[in-house]
Tab-separated table of C-alpha atoms in Angstrom:
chain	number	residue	atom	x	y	z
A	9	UNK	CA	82.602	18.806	40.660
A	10	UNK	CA	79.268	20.814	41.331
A	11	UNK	CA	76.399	18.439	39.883
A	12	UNK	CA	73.613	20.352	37.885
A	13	UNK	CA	70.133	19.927	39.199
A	14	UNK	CA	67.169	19.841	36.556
A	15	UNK	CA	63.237	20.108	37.471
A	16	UNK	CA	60.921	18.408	35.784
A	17	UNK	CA	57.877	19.780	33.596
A	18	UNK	CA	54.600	18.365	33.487
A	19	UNK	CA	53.591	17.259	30.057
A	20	UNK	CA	50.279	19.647	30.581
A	21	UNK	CA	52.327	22.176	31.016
A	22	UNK	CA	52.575	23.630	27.359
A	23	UNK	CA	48.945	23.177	26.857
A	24	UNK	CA	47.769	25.333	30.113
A	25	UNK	CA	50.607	27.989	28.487
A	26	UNK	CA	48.881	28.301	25.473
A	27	UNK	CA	45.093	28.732	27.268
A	28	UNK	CA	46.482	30.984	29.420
A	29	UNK	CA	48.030	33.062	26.402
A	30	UNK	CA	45.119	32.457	24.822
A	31	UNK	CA	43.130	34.580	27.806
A	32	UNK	CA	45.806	37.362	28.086
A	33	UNK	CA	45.703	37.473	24.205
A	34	UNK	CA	41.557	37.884	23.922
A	35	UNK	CA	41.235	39.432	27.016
A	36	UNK	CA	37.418	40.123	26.472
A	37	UNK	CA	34.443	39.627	28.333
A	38	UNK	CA	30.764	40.138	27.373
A	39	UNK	CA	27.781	41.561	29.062
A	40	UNK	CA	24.334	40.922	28.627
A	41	UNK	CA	22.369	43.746	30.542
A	42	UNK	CA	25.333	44.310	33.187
A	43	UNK	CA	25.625	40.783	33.802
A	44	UNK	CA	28.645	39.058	32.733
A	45	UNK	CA	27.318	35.319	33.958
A	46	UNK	CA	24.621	33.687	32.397
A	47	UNK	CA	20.876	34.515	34.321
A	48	UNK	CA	17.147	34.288	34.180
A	49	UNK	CA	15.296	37.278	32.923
A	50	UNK	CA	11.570	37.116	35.171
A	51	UNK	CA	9.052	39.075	32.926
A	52	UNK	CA	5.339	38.887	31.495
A	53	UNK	CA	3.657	38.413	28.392
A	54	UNK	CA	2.930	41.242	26.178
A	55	UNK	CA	5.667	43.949	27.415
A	56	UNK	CA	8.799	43.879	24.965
A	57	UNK	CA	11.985	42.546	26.163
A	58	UNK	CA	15.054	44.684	25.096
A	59	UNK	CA	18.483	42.549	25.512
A	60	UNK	CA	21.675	44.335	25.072
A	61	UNK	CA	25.159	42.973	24.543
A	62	UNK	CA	28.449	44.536	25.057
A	63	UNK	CA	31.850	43.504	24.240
A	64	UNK	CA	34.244	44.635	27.847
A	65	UNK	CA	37.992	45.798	27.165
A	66	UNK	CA	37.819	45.990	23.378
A	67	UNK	CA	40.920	47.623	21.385
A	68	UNK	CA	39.255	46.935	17.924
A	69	UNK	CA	36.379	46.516	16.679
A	70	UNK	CA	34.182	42.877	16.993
A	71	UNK	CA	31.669	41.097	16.102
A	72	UNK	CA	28.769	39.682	17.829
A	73	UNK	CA	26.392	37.253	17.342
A	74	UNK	CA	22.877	36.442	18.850
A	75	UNK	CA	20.979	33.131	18.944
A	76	UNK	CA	17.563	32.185	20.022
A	77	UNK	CA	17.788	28.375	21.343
A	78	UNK	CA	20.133	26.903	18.277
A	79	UNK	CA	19.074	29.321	16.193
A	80	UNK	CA	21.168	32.403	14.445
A	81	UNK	CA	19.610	35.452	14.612
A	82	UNK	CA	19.519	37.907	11.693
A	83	UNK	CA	21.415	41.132	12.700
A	84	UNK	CA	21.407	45.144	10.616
A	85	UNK	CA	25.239	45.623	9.685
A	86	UNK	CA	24.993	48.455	12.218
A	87	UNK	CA	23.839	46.190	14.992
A	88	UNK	CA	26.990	43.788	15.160
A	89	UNK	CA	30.135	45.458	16.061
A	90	UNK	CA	31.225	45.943	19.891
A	91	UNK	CA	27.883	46.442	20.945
A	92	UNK	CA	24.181	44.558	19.464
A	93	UNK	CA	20.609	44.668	20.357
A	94	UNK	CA	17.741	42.619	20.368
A	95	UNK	CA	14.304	43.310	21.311
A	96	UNK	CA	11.546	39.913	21.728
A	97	UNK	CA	8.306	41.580	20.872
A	98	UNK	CA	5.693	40.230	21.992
A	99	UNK	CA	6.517	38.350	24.704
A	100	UNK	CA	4.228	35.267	24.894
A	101	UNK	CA	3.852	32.071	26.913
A	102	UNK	CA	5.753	30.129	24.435
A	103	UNK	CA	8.867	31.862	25.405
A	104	UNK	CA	8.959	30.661	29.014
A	105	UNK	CA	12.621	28.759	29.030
A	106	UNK	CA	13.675	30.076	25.497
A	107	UNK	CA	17.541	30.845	26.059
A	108	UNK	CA	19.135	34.078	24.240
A	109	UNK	CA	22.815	33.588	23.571
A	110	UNK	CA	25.150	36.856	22.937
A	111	UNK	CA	28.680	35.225	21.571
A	112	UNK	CA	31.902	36.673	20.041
A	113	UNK	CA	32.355	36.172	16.651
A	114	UNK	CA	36.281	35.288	16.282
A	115	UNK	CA	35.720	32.955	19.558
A	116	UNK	CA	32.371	31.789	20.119
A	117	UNK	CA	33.392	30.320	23.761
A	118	UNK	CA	33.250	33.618	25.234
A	119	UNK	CA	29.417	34.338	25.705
A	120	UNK	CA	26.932	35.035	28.249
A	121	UNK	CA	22.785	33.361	27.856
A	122	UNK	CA	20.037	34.724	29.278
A	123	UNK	CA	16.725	32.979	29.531
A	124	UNK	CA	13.156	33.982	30.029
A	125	UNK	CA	11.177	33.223	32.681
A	126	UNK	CA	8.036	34.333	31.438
A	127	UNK	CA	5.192	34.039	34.439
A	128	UNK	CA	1.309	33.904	33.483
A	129	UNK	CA	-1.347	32.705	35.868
A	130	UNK	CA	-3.356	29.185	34.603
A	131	UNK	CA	-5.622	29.550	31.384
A	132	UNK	CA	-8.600	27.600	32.194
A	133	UNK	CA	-12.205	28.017	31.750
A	134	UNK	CA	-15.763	26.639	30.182
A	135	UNK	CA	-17.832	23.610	30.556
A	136	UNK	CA	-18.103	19.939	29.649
A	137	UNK	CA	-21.295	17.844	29.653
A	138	UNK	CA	-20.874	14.007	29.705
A	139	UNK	CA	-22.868	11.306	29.935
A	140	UNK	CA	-22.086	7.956	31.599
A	141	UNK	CA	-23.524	4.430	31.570
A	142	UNK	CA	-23.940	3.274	35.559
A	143	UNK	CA	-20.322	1.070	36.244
A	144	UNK	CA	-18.408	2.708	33.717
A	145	UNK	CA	-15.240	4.483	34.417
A	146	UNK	CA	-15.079	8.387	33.630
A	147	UNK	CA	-12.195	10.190	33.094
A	148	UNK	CA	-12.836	14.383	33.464
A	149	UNK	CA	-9.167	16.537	32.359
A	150	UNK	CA	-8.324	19.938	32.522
A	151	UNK	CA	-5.494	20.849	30.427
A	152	UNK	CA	-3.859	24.277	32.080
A	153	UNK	CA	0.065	25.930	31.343
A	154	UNK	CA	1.059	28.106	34.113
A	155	UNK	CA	4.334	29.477	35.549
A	156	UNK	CA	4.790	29.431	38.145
A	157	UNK	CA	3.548	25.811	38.000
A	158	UNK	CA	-0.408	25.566	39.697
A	159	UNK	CA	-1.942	23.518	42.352
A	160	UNK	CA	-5.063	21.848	41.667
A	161	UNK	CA	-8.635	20.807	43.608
A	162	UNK	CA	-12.111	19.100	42.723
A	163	UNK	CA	-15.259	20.424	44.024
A	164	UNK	CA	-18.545	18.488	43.519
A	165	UNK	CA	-21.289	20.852	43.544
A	166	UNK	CA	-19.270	23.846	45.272
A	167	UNK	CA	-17.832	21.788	47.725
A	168	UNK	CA	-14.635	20.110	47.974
A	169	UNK	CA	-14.530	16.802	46.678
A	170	UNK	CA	-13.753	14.271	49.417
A	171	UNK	CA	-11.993	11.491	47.540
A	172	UNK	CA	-12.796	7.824	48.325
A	173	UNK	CA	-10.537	4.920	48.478
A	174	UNK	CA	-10.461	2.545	45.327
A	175	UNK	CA	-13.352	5.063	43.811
A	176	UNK	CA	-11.091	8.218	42.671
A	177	UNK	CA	-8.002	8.575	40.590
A	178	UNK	CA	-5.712	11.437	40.438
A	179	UNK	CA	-3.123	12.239	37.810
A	180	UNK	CA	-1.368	15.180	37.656
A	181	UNK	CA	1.926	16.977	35.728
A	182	UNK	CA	2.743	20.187	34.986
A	183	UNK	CA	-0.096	20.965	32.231
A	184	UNK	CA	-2.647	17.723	32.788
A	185	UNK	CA	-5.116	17.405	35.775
A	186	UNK	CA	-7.161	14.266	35.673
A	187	UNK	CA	-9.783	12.940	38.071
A	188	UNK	CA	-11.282	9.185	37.388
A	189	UNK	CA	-14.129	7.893	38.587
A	190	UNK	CA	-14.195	4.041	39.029
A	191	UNK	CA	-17.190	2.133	38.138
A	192	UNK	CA	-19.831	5.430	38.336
A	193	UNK	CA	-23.091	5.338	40.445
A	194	UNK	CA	-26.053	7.394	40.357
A	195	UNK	CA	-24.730	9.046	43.281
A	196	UNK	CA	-21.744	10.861	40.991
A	197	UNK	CA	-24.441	12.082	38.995
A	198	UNK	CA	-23.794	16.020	39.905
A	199	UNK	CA	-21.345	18.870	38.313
A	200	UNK	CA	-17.285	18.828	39.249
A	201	UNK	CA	-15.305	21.591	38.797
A	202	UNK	CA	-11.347	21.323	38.346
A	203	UNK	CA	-9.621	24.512	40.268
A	204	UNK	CA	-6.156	25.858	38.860
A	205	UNK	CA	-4.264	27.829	41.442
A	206	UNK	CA	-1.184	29.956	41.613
A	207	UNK	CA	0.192	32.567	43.155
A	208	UNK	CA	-0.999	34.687	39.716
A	209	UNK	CA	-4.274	33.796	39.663
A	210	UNK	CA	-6.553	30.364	39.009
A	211	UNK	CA	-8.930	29.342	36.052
A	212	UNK	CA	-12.022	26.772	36.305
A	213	UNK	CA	-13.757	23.915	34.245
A	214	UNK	CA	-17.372	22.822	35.250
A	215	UNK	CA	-17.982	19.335	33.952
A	216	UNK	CA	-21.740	18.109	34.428
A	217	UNK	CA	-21.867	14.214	34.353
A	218	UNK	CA	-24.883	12.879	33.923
A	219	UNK	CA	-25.408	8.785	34.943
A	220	UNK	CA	-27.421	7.145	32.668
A	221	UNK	CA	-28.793	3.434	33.167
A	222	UNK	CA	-26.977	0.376	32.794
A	223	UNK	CA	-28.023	-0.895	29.498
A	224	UNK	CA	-29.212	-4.688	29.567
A	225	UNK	CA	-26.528	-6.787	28.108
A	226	UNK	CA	-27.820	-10.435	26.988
A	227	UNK	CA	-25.607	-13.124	27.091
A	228	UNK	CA	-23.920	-14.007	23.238
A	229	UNK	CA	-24.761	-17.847	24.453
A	230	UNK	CA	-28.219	-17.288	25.268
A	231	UNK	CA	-29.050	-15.306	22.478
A	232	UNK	CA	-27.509	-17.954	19.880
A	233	UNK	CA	-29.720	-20.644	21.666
A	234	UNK	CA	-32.931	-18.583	21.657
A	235	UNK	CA	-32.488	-18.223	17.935
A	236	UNK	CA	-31.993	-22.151	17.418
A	237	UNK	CA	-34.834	-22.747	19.266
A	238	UNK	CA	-37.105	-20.763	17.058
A	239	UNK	CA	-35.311	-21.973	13.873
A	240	UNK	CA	-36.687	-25.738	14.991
A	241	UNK	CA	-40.013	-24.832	15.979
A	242	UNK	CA	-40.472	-23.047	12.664
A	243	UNK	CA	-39.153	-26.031	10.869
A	244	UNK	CA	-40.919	-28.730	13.374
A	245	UNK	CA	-44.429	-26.344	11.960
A	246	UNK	CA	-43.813	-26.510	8.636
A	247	UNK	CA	-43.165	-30.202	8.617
A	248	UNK	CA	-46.209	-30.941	10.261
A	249	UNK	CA	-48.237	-29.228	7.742
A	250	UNK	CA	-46.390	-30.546	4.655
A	251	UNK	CA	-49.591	-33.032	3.579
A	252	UNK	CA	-52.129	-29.272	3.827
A	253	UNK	CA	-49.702	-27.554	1.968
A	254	UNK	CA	-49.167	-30.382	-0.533
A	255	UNK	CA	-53.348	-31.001	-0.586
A	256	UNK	CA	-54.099	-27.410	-0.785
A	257	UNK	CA	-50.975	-27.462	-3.960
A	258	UNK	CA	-52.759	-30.532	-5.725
A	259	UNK	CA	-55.961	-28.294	-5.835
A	260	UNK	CA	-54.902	-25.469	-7.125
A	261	UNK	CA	-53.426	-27.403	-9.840
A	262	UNK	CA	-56.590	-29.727	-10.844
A	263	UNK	CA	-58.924	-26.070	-10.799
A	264	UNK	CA	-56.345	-24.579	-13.250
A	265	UNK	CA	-56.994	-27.807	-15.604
């Protein structure tokens, strides 16, 4: 007698069948733009930015939904179905890296997010005066946004600043510049200018440190003894006059009898 053979099924069988009949049953793609992947929009400030989504191998009507970072964005009733449009107006600097997010309504996982790279050349300009006791430290910062992100040099008096060991500090991230100057002389006395670079365009910030003289410091000890010292002698006077005082008292007192 012919034995049967059987096959085994995986247990994650039934769930891939219902993703994959999920698929076949939505069947729908979106497009932001043309693209159906998510991608980086490179633009500038001030020009609008028009962002248009499209719902790919629709049979009935659907709705669509637009965020800005976490946030829902407020749509006309004739701006939802099948096919929506957003415009970003004015572009600015603080939309560099905001992400716009075009999602289907009835199944939010299908969606396609575009984010704006928004490029603008470094923002710096003006002047700083500052004034510095001798063996101090000085800290001079230029605070510059920029995409993309800037390159920075010191100059001292127009020319480049050549920077000594254990005397200069630099700090640097993607907005702050800093340049320290440990324990100032009357050498640093002079103007230094902090110079933003990038392939946009660069900004500049004169600073004009002045040195002044090291201010005499007396010793708390010394002082404190100087002080006892005249305290005595005032007291060491005084008693050595006491019979005057007392004689000169007594008289004044007979004379008003």
């Amino acid at each position: 007698m012919a034995q049967r053979s059987s096959l085994a099924v995986p247990h994650e069988a039934p769930v891939l069948a219902l993703c994959f009949l999920a698929c076949v049953a939505t069947g729908l793609e979106l497009s932001v733009n043309n693209q159906a992947a998510d991608f980086s929009l490179s633009t500038l400030p001030g020009p609008a930015v028009s962002l248009s989504c499209l719902v790919q191998n629709s049979s009935q009507a659907e709705e669509l939904l637009w965020y800005r970072g976490d946030g829902k964005v407020d749509l006309k009733d004739g701006n939802k179905v099948n096919t929506s449009n957003i415009c970003v107006f004015p572009v600015t600097e603080s939309d560099n890296g905001v992400t716009f997010t075009c999602k289907l309504a009835r199944d939010k996982s299908v969606q396609v997010s575009v984010v704006l790279d928004v490029q603008f050349p470094p923002q710096l300009t003006g002047e700083e005066s500052l004034q510095i006791e001798e063996d101090k430290d000085v800290t001079l910062t230029c605070n510059a946004k920029s995409n993309p992100q800037a390159q920075t040099a010191w100059y001292k008096n127009n020319n480049i600043l050549i920077l000594q060991q254990n005397r200069y500090q630099l700090h640097q991230t993607s907005e702050v510049f800093q340049l320290t100057i440990k324990k100032v002389q009357k050498s640093d006395h002079g103007t230094y200018t902090c110079v933003v670079k990038s392939s946009l365009g660069e900004g500049r910030r004169d600073f004009h440190l002045t040195v002044e003289d090291k201010k005499p410091v007396f010793p708390k000890e010394a002082v404190i003894a100087a002080a006892v010292v005249v305290t005595v002698t005032i007291l060491f006077g005084i008693v050595a006059r006491k019979d005057k005082i007392f004689k000169c008292f007594k008289r004044s007192s007979e004379t008003a009898l």
